[in-house]
Every structure is written in C-alpha cells, then in structure tokens.
Amino acid sequence: MEGGQEMSPSSTNSSEELSSALPLTKGMSIFLDILRRADKNDDGKLSFEEFKAYFADGVLSGEELHELFHTIDTHNTDNLDTEELCEYFSRHLGEYENVLSALEDLNVSILKAMDKTKKDYQKASNLEQFVTRFLLKETLNQLQSLQNSLDCAMETTEEQTRQERQGPAKPEVLSIQWPGKRSNRRFQRNSSLSPNSPHLNTGWLEEDNQWMTQINRLQKLIDRLEKKHIMIVQRQMSVLEEELEEFRLALKQYVESASTRTGCLHVSIQKLSSESRFIIYEFWENSSAWNSHLQMNYSKTFQRSNVDFLETPELMTTMLVPASWWVLNNN
C-alpha cells in the first residue's frame, strides 16, 4: 500500500468483501484504491476530514468540499464508502472512463511483466538482458511523456479556474511604510505643511513627491514580481565524439525553435573545452511554459535524437526563483 501504510485485517477483509459485493465496471477499481489510500484509520470508510485531506485541490473551498462530501454521501451516514464514490464519479467520467479502463489493463500488464523479469533476468543471456533493460527504459520514457502531458493539463486547468474565480483584477493600493522614528518625524514635518505655513517650500515639495512616486512604482513592480517565479533549467550532456557534428546541428535547431516560444526568456550554451560536454541553461517564465515547451515537436525530436548522440543520459535539474531576480540581474 502507498506511503508504507499497512492495512489492518479488518480493513482488508472489509475492502475485499466490498470488492466482491460490488459489481464494479471496468476501470472503476481505482476507487477501491482511492479508499485504501485515503482511509487513514483503516475503518473501511472516509470521514469528512479524510475526504478533505485526499480530495482538496487548492481550488475548492472548505465549504464547497463539505457540500460535495454530503452530495456523495447518499446513505446519509456522514461517511463515504466505495459504492457511494463509484456511484457519484461514474456519472461524470465521460472520456476518462476509457482512460481508467486502459490504466487498469496497463497496471496488470506491467505487474505481470515485472514479475516475469524478476524470475527470468538473472538466468537470461547478455543479449536478452540488454533487450529487457531497453524495453524497461522505453516503457518508462513513454510513461514519463504521458505524465508531462498530464502535468501540463493539470496546471493549465487549475490556473484557468483560479483566474475565473478571482475575476477582474482589482486596482492595487500601495503605501510606503517608513521604519523607525525617522519616519514619524518625516510624517510630522510633511503634515505640518499647509498653504499658509511659513516653512512651505514648493520646489522641495514637488521634488519630494516625484521621488516618492518613483519609489511607489518601483515597490509595486517588486511586489508584483516577488509573487511570480521563473523556471531555470540546467541540462548537462556528454556527447559521443563521432556524433559531435550531428549533435551541434540538432542543438542549433533546438535552440532556435525554443527561443521563439512564448514564455522563453533566454537560452545559453556552455561547451567545456576539455571534453565533449555541453551545458544548456534555459530560462522560462513559469513551469507551465516549460511543460508546454516539452510537448512541442521540436523538443521531442531533440530528445529522441539525443538517444543516439549522448554517451550517457542527460542530467537535468530545475529550479524556481522569484521573477524579480531575473529583472534585477538584467537591468
């Protein structure tokens, strides 16, 4: 069971009884797994707190989750069982019914393949072991490609929902808080000025107001940028000597295509002189822009060609940093 959580005998029995009692259609067994993972106290049902901990997505409010919980709870027990989960979600699956059904078959097929690999790999020939490793790697690549697509879709839909819920942006109201006693003295001096004050200096006041306006604008820009993050990607590649020319051509095409993408801030390449090793630095407006870039044909083509060009798999690291860092370092 995921997370190292062991199921008690009573919970296991109740789940097995429920599984055999319910005529689950193809693909719906996922809700048995959901119940097992979400049911933290192993009583075979979900309380509202367990439901909230598992289903909260950062978009629905607590009140909306509570309303959803009671909508699913058709038995009115203040707890949810697998039958209620299946009954509710089965009405909303749409195309995902086929997806869940395919995932169920895929899960069974992978487990069978892993079991056979475990039994046969040690006594297989070198060539057979190579084929097994190759097929494992390609299976993983395909699954990771699907995961990248799903991650991108999830980020996009969540962002669209947040924007819809936030509605039109409200005008920002910004004030500068001056720290310490000095700010109090400055405030007192400014507040004492009036058209009748003998200390009024019009030139000084206009210059000070302009200076304050500039500070306000800068502070607003910094505040806005601190709420955003850019994605920095470092990709290290060790290229086969005989493939250097082909790799350079593929890299040039990749950089040219990536640089024209919306959301790409900068791409640079470092070539280590002592060896056939390249380091690519990519800067993207956010993780959504990066994930979208990964799904483009030019990016997938570059990834596929690297299988032949590289001595070892590329090493990729990513980091999110405040957008203000990028602005300050480029001005």
Coordinates of C-alpha atoms in Angstrom, one line a residue:
M1 CA 0.0 0.0 0.0
E2 CA 1.2 3.5 -0.8
G3 CA 3.0 5.6 1.8
G4 CA 4.0 2.5 3.7
Q5 CA 0.6 2.3 5.4
E6 CA -0.3 -1.2 6.4
M7 CA -3.9 -2.3 6.3
S8 CA -5.4 -3.9 9.4
P9 CA -7.0 -7.4 8.9
S10 CA -10.5 -5.9 9.5
S11 CA -9.9 -3.2 6.9
T12 CA -8.5 -5.7 4.4
N13 CA -11.5 -8.0 4.9
S14 CA -14.0 -5.2 4.6
S15 CA -12.4 -4.0 1.4
E16 CA -12.3 -7.5 -0.1
E17 CA -15.9 -8.1 0.9
L18 CA -16.9 -4.8 -0.6
S19 CA -14.9 -5.5 -3.8
S20 CA -16.6 -8.9 -4.2
A21 CA -20.1 -7.5 -3.3
L22 CA -19.9 -4.6 -5.7
P23 CA -20.3 -5.3 -9.5
L24 CA -17.6 -2.8 -10.4
T25 CA -17.5 -1.9 -14.1
K26 CA -14.1 -1.9 -15.9
G27 CA -11.9 1.0 -14.7
M28 CA -13.8 1.6 -11.5
S29 CA -11.5 -0.4 -9.3
I30 CA -9.4 2.8 -9.0
F31 CA -11.9 3.9 -6.3
L32 CA -11.1 0.9 -4.2
D33 CA -7.5 2.1 -4.3
I34 CA -8.6 5.7 -3.5
L35 CA -10.5 4.4 -0.5
R36 CA -7.5 2.4 0.8
R37 CA -5.1 5.4 0.4
A38 CA -7.5 8.0 1.8
D39 CA -8.7 5.8 4.7
K40 CA -6.1 6.7 7.3
N41 CA -7.7 4.9 10.3
D42 CA -8.4 1.7 8.3
D43 CA -12.1 1.6 9.2
G44 CA -13.2 0.9 5.6
K45 CA -14.9 4.3 5.1
L46 CA -14.0 8.0 4.7
S47 CA -14.8 10.7 7.2
F48 CA -15.1 14.3 6.1
E49 CA -11.5 15.0 7.4
E50 CA -10.1 12.1 5.4
F51 CA -12.1 13.1 2.3
K52 CA -10.9 16.7 2.6
A53 CA -7.2 15.6 3.1
Y54 CA -7.3 13.5 -0.1
F55 CA -9.6 15.5 -2.4
A56 CA -8.6 19.1 -1.6
D57 CA -7.0 20.6 -4.7
G58 CA -6.3 24.1 -3.5
V59 CA -9.1 25.5 -5.6
L60 CA -12.4 24.3 -3.9
S61 CA -13.0 26.0 -0.6
G62 CA -13.7 24.1 2.6
E63 CA -17.4 24.9 2.3
E64 CA -17.5 23.5 -1.3
L65 CA -15.7 20.3 -0.3
H66 CA -18.2 19.9 2.6
E67 CA -21.1 20.3 0.2
L68 CA -19.5 17.8 -2.3
F69 CA -19.0 15.3 0.6
H70 CA -22.7 15.4 1.5
T71 CA -23.7 15.2 -2.1
I72 CA -21.7 11.9 -2.5
D73 CA -23.0 10.7 0.9
T74 CA -26.3 9.4 -0.4
H75 CA -26.6 7.0 2.6
N76 CA -26.5 9.9 5.0
T77 CA -24.0 8.3 7.3
D78 CA -21.5 11.2 7.5
N79 CA -19.1 8.7 5.9
L80 CA -18.3 7.6 2.4
D81 CA -17.8 4.1 1.1
T82 CA -16.7 2.8 -2.2
E83 CA -20.2 2.3 -3.5
E84 CA -21.0 5.9 -3.0
L85 CA -17.7 7.1 -4.6
C86 CA -18.3 4.9 -7.6
E87 CA -21.9 5.9 -7.9
Y88 CA -21.1 9.6 -7.9
F89 CA -18.0 9.6 -10.2
S90 CA -19.3 7.1 -12.7
R91 CA -21.9 9.8 -13.7
H92 CA -19.1 12.3 -14.6
L93 CA -16.3 10.2 -16.1
G94 CA -17.0 10.9 -19.8
E95 CA -13.9 10.1 -21.9
Y96 CA -12.0 9.2 -18.7
E97 CA -14.0 6.0 -18.4
N98 CA -11.8 4.7 -21.3
V99 CA -8.7 6.1 -19.7
L100 CA -9.3 4.4 -16.4
S101 CA -10.1 1.2 -18.1
A102 CA -6.9 1.3 -20.1
L103 CA -4.9 2.2 -16.9
E104 CA -6.4 -0.8 -15.2
D105 CA -5.2 -3.1 -18.0
L106 CA -1.8 -1.3 -18.1
N107 CA -1.3 -1.8 -14.4
V108 CA -2.0 -5.5 -14.7
S109 CA 0.3 -5.9 -17.7
I110 CA 3.2 -4.0 -16.1
L111 CA 2.9 -6.1 -12.9
K112 CA 3.0 -9.3 -14.9
A113 CA 6.0 -8.1 -16.9
M114 CA 7.8 -7.1 -13.7
D115 CA 7.1 -10.5 -12.1
K116 CA 8.5 -12.3 -15.2
T117 CA 11.5 -10.0 -15.3
K118 CA 12.3 -10.8 -11.6
K119 CA 12.1 -14.5 -12.3
D120 CA 14.0 -14.7 -15.6
Y121 CA 16.5 -11.8 -15.7
Q122 CA 19.4 -13.5 -13.8
K123 CA 19.5 -16.6 -16.0
A124 CA 19.0 -14.7 -19.2
S125 CA 21.8 -14.2 -21.8
N126 CA 23.6 -10.9 -22.1
L127 CA 21.6 -10.1 -25.2
E128 CA 18.3 -11.0 -23.5
Q129 CA 19.2 -8.9 -20.5
F130 CA 20.0 -5.9 -22.8
V131 CA 16.6 -6.2 -24.5
T132 CA 14.9 -6.3 -21.1
R133 CA 16.7 -3.2 -20.0
F134 CA 15.9 -1.4 -23.2
L135 CA 12.2 -2.3 -23.0
L136 CA 12.1 -1.1 -19.4
K137 CA 13.7 2.2 -20.3
E138 CA 11.4 2.8 -23.3
T139 CA 8.3 1.9 -21.2
L140 CA 9.5 4.4 -18.6
N141 CA 10.1 7.1 -21.3
Q142 CA 6.6 6.6 -22.6
L143 CA 5.0 6.8 -19.2
Q144 CA 7.1 10.0 -18.4
S145 CA 6.0 11.6 -21.6
L146 CA 2.3 10.9 -20.7
Q147 CA 3.0 12.3 -17.2
N148 CA 4.4 15.5 -18.6
S149 CA 1.3 15.9 -20.8
L150 CA -1.0 15.3 -17.7
D151 CA 1.1 17.7 -15.6
C152 CA 0.7 20.4 -18.2
A153 CA -3.0 19.8 -18.5
M154 CA -3.4 19.9 -14.7
E155 CA -1.5 23.2 -14.3
T156 CA -3.4 24.8 -17.2
T157 CA -6.9 23.8 -15.9
E158 CA -6.0 24.8 -12.3
E159 CA -4.7 28.2 -13.5
Q160 CA -7.8 28.8 -15.6
T161 CA -10.1 28.0 -12.7
R162 CA -8.2 30.3 -10.3
Q163 CA -8.4 33.2 -12.8
E164 CA -12.1 32.6 -13.3
R165 CA -12.7 32.6 -9.5
Q166 CA -10.6 35.7 -8.9
G167 CA -12.5 37.7 -11.5
P168 CA -11.3 41.1 -12.8
A169 CA -8.1 42.3 -11.1
K170 CA -8.7 44.9 -8.5
P171 CA -6.5 48.1 -8.7
E172 CA -3.6 47.9 -6.3
V173 CA -3.3 50.4 -3.5
L174 CA 0.2 50.7 -2.3
S175 CA 1.7 52.8 0.6
I176 CA 5.2 53.1 1.7
Q177 CA 5.8 52.4 5.4
W178 CA 8.9 54.2 6.7
P179 CA 10.6 52.4 9.6
G180 CA 11.6 53.8 12.9
K181 CA 11.3 57.2 14.5
R182 CA 12.7 58.9 11.4
S183 CA 9.5 58.1 9.5
N184 CA 7.4 59.7 12.3
R185 CA 9.5 62.9 12.2
R186 CA 9.2 63.0 8.4
F187 CA 5.4 62.4 8.6
Q188 CA 5.1 65.2 11.2
R189 CA 7.1 67.6 9.1
N190 CA 5.1 66.9 5.9
S191 CA 1.8 67.0 7.7
S192 CA 2.6 70.4 9.2
L193 CA 2.9 71.9 5.7
S194 CA 0.0 73.9 4.5
P195 CA -0.6 76.7 2.1
N196 CA -0.3 79.2 5.0
S197 CA 2.8 77.6 6.5
P198 CA 5.8 79.9 6.6
H199 CA 8.0 76.9 6.1
L200 CA 6.4 75.8 2.8
N201 CA 8.9 75.3 0.0
T202 CA 7.1 74.5 -3.2
G203 CA 10.1 73.3 -5.1
W204 CA 11.2 70.9 -2.4
L205 CA 7.7 69.5 -2.0
E206 CA 7.2 68.9 -5.7
E207 CA 10.7 67.2 -6.0
D208 CA 9.9 65.1 -2.9
N209 CA 6.5 64.0 -4.3
Q210 CA 8.1 63.0 -7.6
W211 CA 10.7 61.0 -5.7
M212 CA 8.0 59.2 -3.6
T213 CA 6.1 58.5 -6.8
Q214 CA 9.1 56.7 -8.3
I215 CA 9.6 54.7 -5.1
N216 CA 6.0 53.7 -5.1
R217 CA 6.2 52.5 -8.7
L218 CA 9.4 50.5 -8.0
Q219 CA 7.8 49.0 -4.9
K220 CA 4.7 47.9 -6.9
L221 CA 6.9 46.3 -9.5
I222 CA 9.0 44.4 -6.9
D223 CA 5.8 43.3 -5.0
R224 CA 4.3 42.0 -8.3
L225 CA 7.4 40.2 -9.4
E226 CA 8.0 38.6 -6.0
K227 CA 4.7 36.8 -6.4
K228 CA 5.9 35.2 -9.7
H229 CA 8.6 32.7 -10.3
I230 CA 10.6 31.8 -13.3
M231 CA 11.8 28.3 -14.2
I232 CA 15.6 27.8 -14.6
V233 CA 16.6 24.5 -16.3
Q234 CA 20.2 23.2 -16.5
R235 CA 20.8 20.3 -18.9
Q236 CA 24.2 18.5 -18.9
M237 CA 25.0 16.4 -22.0
S238 CA 28.1 14.2 -22.7
V239 CA 28.3 13.7 -26.5
L240 CA 29.9 10.9 -28.4
E241 CA 33.0 12.2 -30.3
E242 CA 31.8 10.7 -33.6
E243 CA 28.4 12.3 -33.2
L244 CA 29.6 15.9 -32.4
E245 CA 28.7 17.5 -35.7
E246 CA 25.2 15.9 -35.9
F247 CA 24.6 16.9 -32.3
R248 CA 25.7 20.6 -32.9
L249 CA 23.2 20.8 -35.8
A250 CA 20.4 19.3 -33.7
L251 CA 21.2 21.6 -30.8
K252 CA 21.3 24.7 -33.1
Q253 CA 17.8 23.8 -34.4
Y254 CA 16.5 23.1 -30.9
V255 CA 17.8 26.5 -29.5
E256 CA 16.4 28.4 -32.5
S257 CA 13.0 26.9 -32.0
A258 CA 12.9 27.2 -28.2
S259 CA 14.0 30.8 -28.3
T260 CA 10.9 31.8 -30.4
R261 CA 8.5 30.1 -28.0
T262 CA 6.2 32.3 -25.9
G263 CA 7.4 32.2 -22.3
C264 CA 11.1 31.5 -23.2
L265 CA 13.2 34.3 -21.6
H266 CA 16.7 33.1 -22.6
V267 CA 18.7 30.0 -23.7
S268 CA 22.5 29.8 -23.5
I269 CA 25.0 27.0 -24.1
Q270 CA 28.4 26.3 -22.5
K271 CA 30.9 24.0 -24.1
L272 CA 33.5 22.5 -21.8
S273 CA 36.7 22.7 -23.8
S274 CA 38.4 19.7 -22.3
E275 CA 35.7 17.3 -23.2
S276 CA 32.7 16.8 -25.4
R277 CA 30.3 18.1 -22.8
F278 CA 27.6 20.7 -23.2
I279 CA 25.6 22.5 -20.6
I280 CA 22.4 24.2 -21.7
Y281 CA 20.8 26.9 -19.5
E282 CA 17.1 27.7 -20.2
F283 CA 15.0 30.4 -18.5
W284 CA 11.2 30.1 -18.8
E285 CA 8.5 32.5 -17.5
N286 CA 7.0 29.7 -15.3
S287 CA 6.7 26.0 -15.1
S288 CA 3.6 25.9 -17.3
A289 CA 5.6 27.5 -20.2
W290 CA 8.4 24.9 -19.6
N291 CA 5.9 22.0 -19.6
S292 CA 4.2 23.3 -22.7
H293 CA 7.6 23.6 -24.4
L294 CA 8.4 19.9 -23.6
Q295 CA 5.3 18.8 -25.6
M296 CA 6.3 20.6 -28.8
N297 CA 7.5 18.5 -31.7
Y298 CA 11.0 20.2 -31.9
S299 CA 11.6 19.4 -28.2
K300 CA 10.5 15.8 -28.6
T301 CA 12.7 15.5 -31.8
F302 CA 15.7 16.8 -29.9
Q303 CA 15.1 14.3 -27.1
R304 CA 14.8 11.4 -29.4
S305 CA 18.0 12.3 -31.3
N306 CA 19.9 12.5 -28.1
V307 CA 19.4 8.8 -27.6
D308 CA 22.0 8.3 -30.4
F309 CA 24.2 11.3 -29.7
L310 CA 24.9 11.0 -26.0
E311 CA 27.3 8.8 -24.1
T312 CA 25.1 8.7 -21.0
P313 CA 21.6 10.0 -20.3
E314 CA 21.4 13.8 -19.9
L315 CA 21.4 15.2 -16.4
M316 CA 18.6 17.8 -15.9
T317 CA 18.0 20.0 -12.9
T318 CA 15.3 22.6 -12.5
M319 CA 14.8 25.5 -10.1
L320 CA 12.1 28.1 -9.4
V321 CA 13.3 31.6 -8.5
P322 CA 11.5 34.9 -7.9
A323 CA 11.0 36.8 -11.2
S324 CA 12.5 39.9 -9.6
W325 CA 15.9 38.2 -9.6
W326 CA 15.8 37.9 -13.3
V327 CA 14.7 41.6 -13.8
L328 CA 17.3 42.9 -11.4
N329 CA 20.1 40.9 -13.0
N330 CA 19.2 42.0 -16.5
N331 CA 19.0 45.8 -15.8

